[in-house]
Structure formats: structure tokens, C-alpha cells
Amino acid sequence: MLRLATALALMIGTPALAQAYKERLPQDEVIYFLLPDRFENGDTANDRGGLKGGALRTGFDPTAKGFYHGGDLKGLTRRLDYIQALGATAIWVGPVFKNKAVQGGPGHQSAGYHGYWITDFTQVDPHLGSNADFKALVDQAHAKGMKVYMDIIVNHTADVIQYRECGGVVDCTYRSRADYPYQRRGGVNGAAINPGFEGDQVQTTENFARLTDPSYAYTPFVPPAERNVKVPAWLNDPLFYHNRGNTTFVDESSTTGDFVGLDDLMTENPRVVQGMIDIFGDWIDRYGVDGFRIDTARHVNPEFWQAFVPAMRARAQARGIPNFHIFGEVAYESLDVGMLAKHTVVDKLPGVLDFATRQAILQAVTAKQEPMAWDKLTLGDSLYAGGYATAIQLPTFVSNHDAGRLAFYVRKALPQASDDEVLARVKLAHAMLLTLRGVPTLYSGDEQGFVGDGNDQDSREDMFASKVAVYNDNRLLGTAKTTATASFGRDHPLFREIAELSRLRTRTPALTRGTQTLRARSDAPGLLALSRFDPDTGAEVLLAFNSSTQPITRQVEIGTGATTAATLVGKGCAARVSAPGSITVTLPALGYAVCALKVPR
């Protein structure tokens, strides 16, 4: 089937893989996302990051889901062939920057294995290797024609700054600008401070020069042992942080509150803006990375992105990277496309992670679809800045390290479903992911049938042999093995399906760069059909999915010029049209078909 699919795809257009990797557009890629600590251990000497002592000092405990397990950049580099065999053309690497090894109060400690608790923005975390190891990863990926996207953070650093009023408690209640204005210490009745400071919405160097005392809401301080722990050195000054306590994730606090105790950078300050431009521009200059995924992007003020994004694109252009891909994490668990799109309009982010498509696919394969879900999704593309031209380069996904794995939610929604049915539903979801518009983004382990126990730490299993009991007791899909042994085989049914669909996609311009038209849909489980069109020839590729547990036969509208069809993958479009503009589609339960429509010359 794979050979046939490849041959037919080549008839439709020029393979995207034949292009030099720098020339590929963002929408030409299939992205593979991983956390280095959970992927492969290539060097056991760095497991403890050069630190001495137990787990609460080094952060290393391969038996605990919230600590370092030993994966590193050397291990990832050695597994590039595995990722490429899956059909991925770009790798999104979880944050590699040096982290605070352990955070949290007594009994609640965990480690920075995930990479989001940064202390040094200029070097690789020693648990993951060295800057030289990162360079080797990028160079070897490029040599294979693969891109490397860095996961970056500008919203916050590690939790270093403390507040005297909190007595060491992490959960410090947010204190608003109205109740705790910048020109008073500790509330409206406090002593006058910061005379002439006009607030963080006047984002000029002159205004921020008047902000000299950070004790307007809380009294921040840095413990002596950590006074110089952050790099670059300017990050050690509390003046460059909001210092207002924990965000409630709504209203004002969404951009000015601490993210679960993490030190929230005052990204309104021009010094912080330039500092972050310098930091991340240097990673582009030194290593030639191909893009950034931006963590917690919705929790940063729009003006920051309006300055940061053009600066990064300019640095990439100067480095000879014409298609630098930037996309932000703006997490909304809904089909409200407008909530996503506003960040491309107001913040002027080039792209965002497409949570709405994830929601539509999840609803479809769990038989819990909301009314007109696919209409909302496809019509919503016009809301993005630039419309469909932006929508087509949004990374789409069904699982990730924060939201959890698709298979977990399928099992949760359908507890009576057999493992075979759950596997079929997960395969259907990946067929949607790899053929619909956007940039399909695969989460490491999904291709091996990983299920997880929920989100966050419960969905961050090891690809190498795991020692975590709550991972190893999971019942995987499509295999009798567990995560207690390495998971890099290439014979898993999900691996084979994803590899086949990935290669079909990257060789079929209609599926990478083509426009998309909704052909048929239902609020109940049943047929979903869409057409994708080759941007150069106009050739139509029909996508048909059956989300019901019964076979279906339906007429589907197509372009009037087509007379025959060839099924590229799955089954089953009729070989000939029923009439001009209509074709019979017969799909098995939870089945799908991708069909090339032929117009006689």
C-alpha cells in the first residue's frame, strides 16, 4: 500500500522532500515533539547534571515521574533515524536551557526535567548535555534534511524571587494594580515610591527609569545563595519582574501574575524586551535553528511580541533561514477559534498551536461532537491575521505533554470500548491530523501506543526503558509490551500508519500547501469529508472519515470535472464518479480514505 500511495502521490505533484530543507515552508513539515529527558539516554555521566547528593539536590530519580530520568541530547541525536523513519521532517525539542534542578515546598518537590524553570538562558542544562551537544544535534538533523525548532520561554524564569509577606509559601495571592499601585508601597495607604512612574502600560525607557522600588505589592527578595544564579546577570534584579503574586489566569493577572510561583518577567519593560531579543537571537546566530515554539505566549503582553517576532525573523533572515517558523502556545480547550486567532491579530504572532483542531478531532473520535463543530473550525480560518495563509501553518496536534494523550481521553470517554476499538479511533484521529490543513505535530510515544494516566507528568513517559511504576503499569495500545522496555520499534501499527500518512503528505502538495473545502459533516458519529486542492494544478484530493462504528455508503460532492478516483491510502472511494460533481464513498467502521480525483486531459 505504501509503494502504491507514494507512486500515486508523485503523480499529483513534486515531493516536498526533494526541496532543500531551508526552502520548505512551515506547512511542508511534519513535526515530532519530544522532551529530551524522556527520549533517550545517550550519556549516563550527565544524569545528575554534575551535581552531588540525592534526588532533592540533583533532581535525578528515574523512578519518579516528576524528576530527571536521564534522557539527553546525545541520545536524541543517535535516534534521528528513528524519527525520520516515522516520516517527521522537523523536530520540536522541549526546552534545553539550564534549569533550577528542584523546586517546591517540603513534600511537593519536583525537578526541572521539562525545561521550563530556567536559570541560565545561555547554556544547555547539564542534565541534557552541553552546548556542543546541541550544536551536534542541529548539524546532524540538518544533514538529514530535518529542521529543529526550539521551545523557548520569555514569560518567566525559575522560582528564585521570594516575598517577605508570604513567609516562604509559594502560593502568594495576586495583588492587582488598583489595590497595589506602583506609586505606593504595599497598598494605596502605603508610603509614596516610584514618583512619576506612569505604570507598565507606558512602555518607554524614560518611564521605566522611574521604577526604582519593586515593593509596591509584595516585598521581593532573593535568598543569598541564589543572588547571582540567573544568566544573563540582569535577570537577577527583581525590578525586572512583576512581583504581584500568583496569576489566576484571567484578567490583569493573566499577563502580570506569577505562573505557579515562577518569577514573572516584566515584559513591558524595554530592557526586558531587548534582553530577550539578545538571548534568543544569539541561539539563532550560533546554531541556525529553524524556529521557535513559545511557551505560555498568552501570558505575555502583546507589545512584547510585536517587537520580539520581527527581531527574530530579521536575525533568522540574516543567518540564511528564510522560513523561520514561530508559533505560540495559547492554550484554550475549546472550539472557539476566535480566542486563538486574536493572538495573531492583536499580538501579531505568526502562528499558534491549534487547540481548536485538536478539540474537533477529539470530539469526532470520542462520539461527543458539539453542533456544527467542523463548520466552526473551517469557517474560523478567516479569523486569523492573513486568513487561510496563516491557518495553514498552524501546528495541529492530538496529544502533547501538557494536554495529555489522545488515547487516554478516548478510553475515558468510552470506558466500555475494547482495545481494538480504541486503537481504531486513535488511528482515525491520526489520519485526520496528517491530512487536514495545518502542520501535523506528533507527540513522542503516541506512535508506540502510549496512553498515559492524564495530563502533565502523567503523559510524559520515557521512550527508553522506564523505571517509573505508574508508567510501566499502563496498558498500551496495539502491543503487549510496556514502557519498561525501550519503545523504538518500527512495527507498531500506529508507527506504520503514521509513517505511511506522513510520507503521503510530504509528497502531495494538496495536503501540505493546498486549500481546504468542507464537503460533508454530521453532528452525530458518521461521515466527515473535505477536499484539499493542489496550489499549482488545482488537482483535488478527497478526505473521507467515518467516526461511527457502522460502515457507511454516501454520495459526496466533488468538483464537476473529475471522472475517476484513485484511493491513495485507506479505502474506499469508487473508481469512477457517480455523476459530474458526485462520488460514492464506502467506508468501514472508524475507517478513512484519501483519494486523488482525476480530470481527463
PDB file of N, CA and C in Angstrom, residues 115 148 250 315 365 405 446:
ATOM      1  N   GLY A 115      12.252  21.491  31.511  1.00  0.00           N
ATOM      2  CA  GLY A 115      12.961  22.616  30.924  1.00  0.00           C
ATOM      3  C   GLY A 115      12.338  23.978  31.088  1.00  0.00           C
ATOM      4  N   VAL A 148      15.033  21.870  13.090  1.00  0.00           N
ATOM      5  CA  VAL A 148      14.998  21.817  14.550  1.00  0.00           C
ATOM      6  C   VAL A 148      14.338  23.085  15.073  1.00  0.00           C
ATOM      7  N   VAL A 250      -6.738  34.827  34.594  1.00  0.00           N
ATOM      8  CA  VAL A 250      -7.766  35.659  33.959  1.00  0.00           C
ATOM      9  C   VAL A 250      -7.457  37.127  34.228  1.00  0.00           C
ATOM     10  N   ARG A 315      16.840  38.269  12.482  1.00  0.00           N
ATOM     11  CA  ARG A 315      18.050  37.515  12.817  1.00  0.00           C
ATOM     12  C   ARG A 315      18.126  36.239  11.987  1.00  0.00           C
ATOM     13  N   VAL A 365     -13.642  11.638  17.395  1.00  0.00           N
ATOM     14  CA  VAL A 365     -13.276  10.234  17.630  1.00  0.00           C
ATOM     15  C   VAL A 365     -13.768   9.710  18.975  1.00  0.00           C
ATOM     16  N   ARG A 405      -2.485  12.582  26.421  1.00  0.00           N
ATOM     17  CA  ARG A 405      -2.514  11.780  25.198  1.00  0.00           C
ATOM     18  C   ARG A 405      -3.944  11.508  24.745  1.00  0.00           C
ATOM     19  N   ASP A 446       3.190   8.460  21.116  1.00  0.00           N
ATOM     20  CA  ASP A 446       1.891   8.146  20.518  1.00  0.00           C
ATOM     21  C   ASP A 446       2.034   7.061  19.458  1.00  0.00           C
TER      22      ASP A 446
END
